[in-house]
Short mmCIF file of C-alpha atoms and ligand atoms in Angstrom, two decimals:
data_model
loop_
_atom_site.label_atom_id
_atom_site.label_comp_id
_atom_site.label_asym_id
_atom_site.label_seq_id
_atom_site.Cartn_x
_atom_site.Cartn_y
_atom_site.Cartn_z
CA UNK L 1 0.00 0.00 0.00
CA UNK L 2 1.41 3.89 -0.95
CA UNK L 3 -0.35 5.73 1.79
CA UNK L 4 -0.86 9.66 0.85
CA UNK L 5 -2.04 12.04 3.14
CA UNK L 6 -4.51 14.99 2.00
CA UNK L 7 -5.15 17.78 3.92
CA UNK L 8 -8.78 19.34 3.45
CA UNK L 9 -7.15 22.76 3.23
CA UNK L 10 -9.10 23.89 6.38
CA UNK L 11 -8.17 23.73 10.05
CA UNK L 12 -8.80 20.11 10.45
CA UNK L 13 -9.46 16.59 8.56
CA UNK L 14 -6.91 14.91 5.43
CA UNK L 15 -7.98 12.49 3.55
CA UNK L 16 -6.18 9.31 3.29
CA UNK L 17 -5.26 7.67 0.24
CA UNK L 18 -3.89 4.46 -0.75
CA UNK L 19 -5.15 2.55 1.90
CA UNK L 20 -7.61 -0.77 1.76
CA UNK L 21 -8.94 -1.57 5.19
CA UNK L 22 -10.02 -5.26 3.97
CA UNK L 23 -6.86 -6.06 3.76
CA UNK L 24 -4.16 -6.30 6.89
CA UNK L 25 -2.36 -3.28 8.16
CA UNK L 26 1.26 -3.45 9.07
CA UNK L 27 2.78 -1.60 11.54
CA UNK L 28 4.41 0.91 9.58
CA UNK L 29 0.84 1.81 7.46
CA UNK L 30 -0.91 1.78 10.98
CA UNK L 31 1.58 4.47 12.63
CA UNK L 32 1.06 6.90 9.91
CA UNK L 33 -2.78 6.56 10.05
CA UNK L 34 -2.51 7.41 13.91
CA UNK L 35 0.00 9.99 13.34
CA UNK L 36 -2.46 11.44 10.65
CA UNK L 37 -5.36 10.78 12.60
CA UNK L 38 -3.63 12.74 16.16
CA UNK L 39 -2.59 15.21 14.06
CA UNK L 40 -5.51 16.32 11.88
CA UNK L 41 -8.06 15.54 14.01
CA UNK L 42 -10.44 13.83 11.30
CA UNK L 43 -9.06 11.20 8.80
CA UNK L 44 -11.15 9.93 6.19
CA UNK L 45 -10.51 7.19 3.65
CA UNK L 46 -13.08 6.90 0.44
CA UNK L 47 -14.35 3.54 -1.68
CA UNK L 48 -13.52 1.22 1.23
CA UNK L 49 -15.40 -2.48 1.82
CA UNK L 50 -15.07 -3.75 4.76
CA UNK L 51 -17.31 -6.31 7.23
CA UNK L 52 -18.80 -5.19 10.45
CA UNK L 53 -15.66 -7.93 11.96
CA UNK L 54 -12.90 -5.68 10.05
CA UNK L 55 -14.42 -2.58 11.12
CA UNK L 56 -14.33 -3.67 14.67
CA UNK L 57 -10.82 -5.02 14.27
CA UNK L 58 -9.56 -1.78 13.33
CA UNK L 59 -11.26 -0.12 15.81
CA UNK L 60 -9.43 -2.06 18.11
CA UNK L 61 -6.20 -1.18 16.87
CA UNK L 62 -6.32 2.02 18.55
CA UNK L 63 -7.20 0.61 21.92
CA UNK L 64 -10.17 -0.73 23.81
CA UNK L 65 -13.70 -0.38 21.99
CA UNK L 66 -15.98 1.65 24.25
CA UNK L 67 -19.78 0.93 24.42
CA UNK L 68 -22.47 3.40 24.34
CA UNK L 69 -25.89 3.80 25.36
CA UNK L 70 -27.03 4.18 21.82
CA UNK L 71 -25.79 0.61 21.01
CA UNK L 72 -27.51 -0.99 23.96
CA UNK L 73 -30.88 -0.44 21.46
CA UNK L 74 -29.56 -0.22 18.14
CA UNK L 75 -26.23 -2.52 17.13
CA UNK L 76 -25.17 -4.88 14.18
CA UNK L 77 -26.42 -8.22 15.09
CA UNK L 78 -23.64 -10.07 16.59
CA UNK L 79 -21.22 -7.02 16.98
CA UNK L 80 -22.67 -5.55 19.93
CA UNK L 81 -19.58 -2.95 19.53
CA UNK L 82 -20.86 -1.16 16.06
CA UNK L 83 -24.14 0.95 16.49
CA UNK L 84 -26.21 1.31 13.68
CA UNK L 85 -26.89 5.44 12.97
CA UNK L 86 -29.99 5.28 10.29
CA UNK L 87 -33.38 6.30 9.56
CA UNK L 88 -34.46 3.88 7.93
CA UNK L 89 -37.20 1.59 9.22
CA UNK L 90 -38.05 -2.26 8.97
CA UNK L 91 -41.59 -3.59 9.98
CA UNK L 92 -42.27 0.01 10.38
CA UNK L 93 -39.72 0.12 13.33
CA UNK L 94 -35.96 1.88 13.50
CA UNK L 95 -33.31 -0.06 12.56
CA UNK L 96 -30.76 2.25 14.33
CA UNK L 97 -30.34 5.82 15.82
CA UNK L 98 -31.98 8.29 13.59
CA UNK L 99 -30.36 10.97 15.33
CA UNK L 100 -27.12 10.91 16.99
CA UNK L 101 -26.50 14.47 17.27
CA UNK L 102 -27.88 17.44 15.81
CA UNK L 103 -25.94 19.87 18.12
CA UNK L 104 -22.52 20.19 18.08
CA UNK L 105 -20.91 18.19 20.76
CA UNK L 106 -18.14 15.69 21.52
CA UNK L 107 -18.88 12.22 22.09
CA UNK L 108 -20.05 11.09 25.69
CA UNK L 109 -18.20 14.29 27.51
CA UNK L 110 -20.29 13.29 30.20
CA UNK L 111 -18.43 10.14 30.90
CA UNK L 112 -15.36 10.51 33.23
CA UNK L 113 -13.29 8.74 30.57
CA UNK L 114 -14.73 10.57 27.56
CA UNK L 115 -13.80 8.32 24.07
CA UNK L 116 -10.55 8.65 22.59
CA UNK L 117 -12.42 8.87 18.91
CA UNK L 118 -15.64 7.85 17.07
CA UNK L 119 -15.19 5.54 13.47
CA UNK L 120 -17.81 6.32 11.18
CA UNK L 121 -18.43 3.82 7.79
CA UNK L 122 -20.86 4.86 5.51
CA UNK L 123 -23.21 1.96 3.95
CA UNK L 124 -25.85 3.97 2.31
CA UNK L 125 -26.25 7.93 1.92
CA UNK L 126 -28.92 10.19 1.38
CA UNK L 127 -28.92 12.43 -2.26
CA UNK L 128 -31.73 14.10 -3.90
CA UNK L 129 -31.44 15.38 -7.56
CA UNK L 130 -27.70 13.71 -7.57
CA UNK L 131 -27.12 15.83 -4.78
CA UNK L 132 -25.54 14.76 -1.54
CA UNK L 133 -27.67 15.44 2.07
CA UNK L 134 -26.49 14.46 5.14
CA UNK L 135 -23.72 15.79 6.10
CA UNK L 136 -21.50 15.94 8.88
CA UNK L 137 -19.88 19.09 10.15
CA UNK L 138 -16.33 19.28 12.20
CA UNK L 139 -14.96 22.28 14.11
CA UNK L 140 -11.04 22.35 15.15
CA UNK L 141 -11.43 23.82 19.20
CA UNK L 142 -7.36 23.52 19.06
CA UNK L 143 -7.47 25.88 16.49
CA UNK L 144 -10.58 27.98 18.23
CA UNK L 145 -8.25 27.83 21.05
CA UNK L 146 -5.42 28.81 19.41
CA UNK L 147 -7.23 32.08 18.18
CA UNK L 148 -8.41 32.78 21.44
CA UNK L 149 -7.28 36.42 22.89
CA UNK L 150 -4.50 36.16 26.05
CA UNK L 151 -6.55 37.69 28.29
CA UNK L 152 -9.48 35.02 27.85
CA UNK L 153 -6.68 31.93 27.74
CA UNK L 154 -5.43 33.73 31.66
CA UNK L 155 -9.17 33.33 32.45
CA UNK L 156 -9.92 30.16 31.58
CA UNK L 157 -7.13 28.07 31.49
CA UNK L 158 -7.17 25.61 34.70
CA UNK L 159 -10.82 25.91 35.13
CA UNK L 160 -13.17 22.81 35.11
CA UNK L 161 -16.88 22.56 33.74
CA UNK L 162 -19.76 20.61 34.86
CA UNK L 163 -20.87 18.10 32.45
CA UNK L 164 -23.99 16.90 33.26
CA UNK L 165 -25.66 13.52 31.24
CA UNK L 166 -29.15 15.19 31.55
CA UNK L 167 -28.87 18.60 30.03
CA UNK L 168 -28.49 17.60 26.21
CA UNK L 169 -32.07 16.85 24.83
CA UNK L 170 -31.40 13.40 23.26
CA UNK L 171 -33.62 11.64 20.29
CA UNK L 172 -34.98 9.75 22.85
CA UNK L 173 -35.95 10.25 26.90
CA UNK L 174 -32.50 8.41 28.79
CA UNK L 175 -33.87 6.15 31.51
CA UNK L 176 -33.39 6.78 35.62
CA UNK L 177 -30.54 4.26 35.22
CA UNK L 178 -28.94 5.47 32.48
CA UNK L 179 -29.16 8.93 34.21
CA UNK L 180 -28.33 7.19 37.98
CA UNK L 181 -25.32 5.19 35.75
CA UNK L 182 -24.14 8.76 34.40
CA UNK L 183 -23.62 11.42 37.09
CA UNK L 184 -22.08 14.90 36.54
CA UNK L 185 -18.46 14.67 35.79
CA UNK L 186 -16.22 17.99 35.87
CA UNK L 187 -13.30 18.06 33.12
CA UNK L 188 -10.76 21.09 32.80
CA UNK L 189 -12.64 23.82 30.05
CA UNK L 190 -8.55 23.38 28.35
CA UNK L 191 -7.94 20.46 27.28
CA UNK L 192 -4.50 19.34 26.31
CA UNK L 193 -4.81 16.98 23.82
CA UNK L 194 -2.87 13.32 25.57
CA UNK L 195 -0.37 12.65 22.42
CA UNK L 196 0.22 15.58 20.67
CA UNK L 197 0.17 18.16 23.59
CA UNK L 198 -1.98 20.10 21.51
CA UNK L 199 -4.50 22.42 23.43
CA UNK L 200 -7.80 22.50 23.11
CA UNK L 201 -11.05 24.22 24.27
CA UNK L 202 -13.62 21.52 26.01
CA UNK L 203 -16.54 23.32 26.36
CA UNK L 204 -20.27 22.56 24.93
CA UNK L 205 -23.74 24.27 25.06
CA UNK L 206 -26.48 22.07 27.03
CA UNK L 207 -23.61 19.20 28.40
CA UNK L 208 -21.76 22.00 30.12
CA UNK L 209 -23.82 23.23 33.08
CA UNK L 210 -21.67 25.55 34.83
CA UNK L 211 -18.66 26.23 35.77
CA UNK L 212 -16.72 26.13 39.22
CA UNK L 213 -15.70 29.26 40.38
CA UNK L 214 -18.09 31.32 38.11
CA UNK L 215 -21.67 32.44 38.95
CA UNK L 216 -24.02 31.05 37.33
CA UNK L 217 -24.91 33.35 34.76
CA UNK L 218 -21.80 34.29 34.07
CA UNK L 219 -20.94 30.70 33.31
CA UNK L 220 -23.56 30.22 31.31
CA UNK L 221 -22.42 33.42 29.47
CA UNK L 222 -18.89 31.76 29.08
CA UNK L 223 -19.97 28.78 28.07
CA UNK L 224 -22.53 30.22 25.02
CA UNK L 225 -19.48 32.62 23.75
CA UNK L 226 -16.88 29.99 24.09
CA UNK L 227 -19.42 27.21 22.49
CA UNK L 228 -19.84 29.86 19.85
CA UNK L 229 -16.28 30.80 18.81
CA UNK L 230 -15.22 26.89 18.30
CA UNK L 231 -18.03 26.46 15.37
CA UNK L 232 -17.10 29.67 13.84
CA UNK L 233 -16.93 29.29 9.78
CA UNK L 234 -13.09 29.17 10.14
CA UNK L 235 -12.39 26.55 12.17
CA UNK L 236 -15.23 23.91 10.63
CA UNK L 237 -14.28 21.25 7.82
CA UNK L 238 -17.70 20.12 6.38
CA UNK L 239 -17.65 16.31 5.37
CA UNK L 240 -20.14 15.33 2.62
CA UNK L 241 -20.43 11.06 2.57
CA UNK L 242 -19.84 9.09 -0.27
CA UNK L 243 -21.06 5.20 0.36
CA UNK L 244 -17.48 3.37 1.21
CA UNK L 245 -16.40 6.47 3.08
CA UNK L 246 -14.57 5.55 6.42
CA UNK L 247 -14.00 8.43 8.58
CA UNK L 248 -12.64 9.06 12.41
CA UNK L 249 -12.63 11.84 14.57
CA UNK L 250 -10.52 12.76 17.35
CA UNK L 251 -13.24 13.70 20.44
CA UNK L 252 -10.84 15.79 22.44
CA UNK L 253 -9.90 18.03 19.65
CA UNK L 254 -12.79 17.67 17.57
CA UNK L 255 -16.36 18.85 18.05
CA UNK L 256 -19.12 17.31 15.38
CA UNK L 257 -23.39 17.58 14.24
CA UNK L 258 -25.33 16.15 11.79
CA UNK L 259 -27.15 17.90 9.31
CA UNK L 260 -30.38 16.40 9.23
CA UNK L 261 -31.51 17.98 5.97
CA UNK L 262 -33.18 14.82 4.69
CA UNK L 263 -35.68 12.22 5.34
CA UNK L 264 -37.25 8.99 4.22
CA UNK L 265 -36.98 7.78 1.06
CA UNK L 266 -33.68 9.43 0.97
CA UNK L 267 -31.89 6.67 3.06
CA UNK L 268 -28.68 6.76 5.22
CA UNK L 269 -26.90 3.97 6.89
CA UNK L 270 -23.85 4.52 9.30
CA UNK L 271 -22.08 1.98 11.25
CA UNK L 272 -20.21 3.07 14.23
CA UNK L 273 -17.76 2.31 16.85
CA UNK L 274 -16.04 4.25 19.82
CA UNK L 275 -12.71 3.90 21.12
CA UNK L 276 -12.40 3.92 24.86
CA UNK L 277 -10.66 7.12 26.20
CA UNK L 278 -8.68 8.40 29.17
CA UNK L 279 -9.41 11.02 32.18
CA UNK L 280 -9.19 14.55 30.39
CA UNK L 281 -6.18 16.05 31.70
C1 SIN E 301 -22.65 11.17 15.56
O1 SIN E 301 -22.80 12.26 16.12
O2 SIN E 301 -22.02 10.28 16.07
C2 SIN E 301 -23.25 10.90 14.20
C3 SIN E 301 -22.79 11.84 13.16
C4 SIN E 301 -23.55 11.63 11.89
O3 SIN E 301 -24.47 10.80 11.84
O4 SIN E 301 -23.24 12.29 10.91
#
């Protein structure tokens, strides 16, 4: 394999190039995906075919799989680690998560070991007129950070959030043990990102609930003009799915939605997996 890396031109995501995932990875081809992958923050490779079984193998390259509430309801048969994100319907009921998230967030920040990184596969995706819907959108917040004035970095830097499980509105009511199994969790607002050292703003509307140290409106304040300045035009790298595409995203550095700009008969079918994570530091 002749791996090529292709930068999107914005602040985040590169394609790669050259790569089959069907077929086994060597050492060599694996470090430079990671390397790619740590330092772009979204990695994408195009025209793959690969089995639920590959998909979780190279999932597990990058560490332990983590599980989700989403695939308690909706997973592959048999691969209890790959949730199925669709709308379509069989028998008139869901055959995955129609919704996974509309609002820009970072995968399970509520956990006290938030995922590493989310792998996306695309089986089947939504067009209308030849055009594609469905999109999913990325913003950098090490590069939102990066732009951020001194004074604010002074201000913030050190300070941890509240992430609370409840205060997202989700597709779908949690349960009082989900909820019970996934108390508030507080995680420094500055992230620094485990194997690059990169920094990173950590903040989201609705998961963060306040901050300690800061009144409450005030924090609320902070977190709605922080939450805005990481999705600004300039830090956002807007993926549009082919079927075949493969793409990962880094959830430390990384903040994602879904554009939900299409509906039945226009079908979409995502498989996905989650790699377990570490305590923010
Ligand atoms: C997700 O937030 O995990 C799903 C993203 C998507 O369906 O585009």
């Amino acid at each position: 394999m002749t791996l090529e890396i292709i930068p999107s031109g914005t602040a985040l995501a590169a394609e790669i190039a050259g790569v089959d995932l069907s077929e086994p990875i060597d050492d060599r081809t694996f470090a430079a995906i990671e390397g790619a992958y740590n330092e772009h923050g979204v990695v994408f490779f195009r025209s793959q075919r690969i089995t639920p079984e590959q998909h979780v193998a190279f999932t597990r390259r990058f560490g332990e799989i983590e599980f989700n509430i989403f695939g308690e309801r909706w997973s592959v048969p048999g691969c209890p680690e790959i949730v199925v994100v669709s709308n379509i319907t069989e028998d008139g009921k869901p055959i995955g998560i129609r919704r996974a998230g509309e609002n820009w967030h970072s995968d399970m920040c509520y956990a006290a070991r938030p995922p590493r990184g989310t792998i996306l596969y695309a089986i089947e995706t939504p067009e209308l007129h030849g055009l594609p819907l469905g999109d999913t959108e990325f913003a950098s917040a090490a590069a939102a950070w990066d732009a951020l004035p001194d004074s604010l970095r002074r201000c913030i830097e050190g300070r941890r959030a509240v992430f609370d499980f409840t205060g997202r509105k989700r597709a779908f009511p949690p349960t009082r043990e989900e909820i019970e199994r996934n108390p508030p969790v507080r995680h420094p607002i500055v992230r620094t990102h485990p194997r690059t050292g990169r920094k990173c703003l950590y903040v989201m509307r609705d998961d963060c609930t306040g901050i300690d140290g800061i009144d409450a409106p005030e924090a609320e304040a902070l977190i709605g003009a922080l939450a805005d300045h990481i999705v600004k035009p300039r830090f956002i790298y807007r993926h549009q799915w082919r079927p075949g595409d493969l793409l990962m995203w880094d959830n430390c550095t990384v903040q994602h939605r879904a554009i939900q700009d299409y509906d039945l008969p226009q079908r979409r079918m995502m498989h996905r997996t989650t790699m377990g994570g570490a305590v923010p530091t």
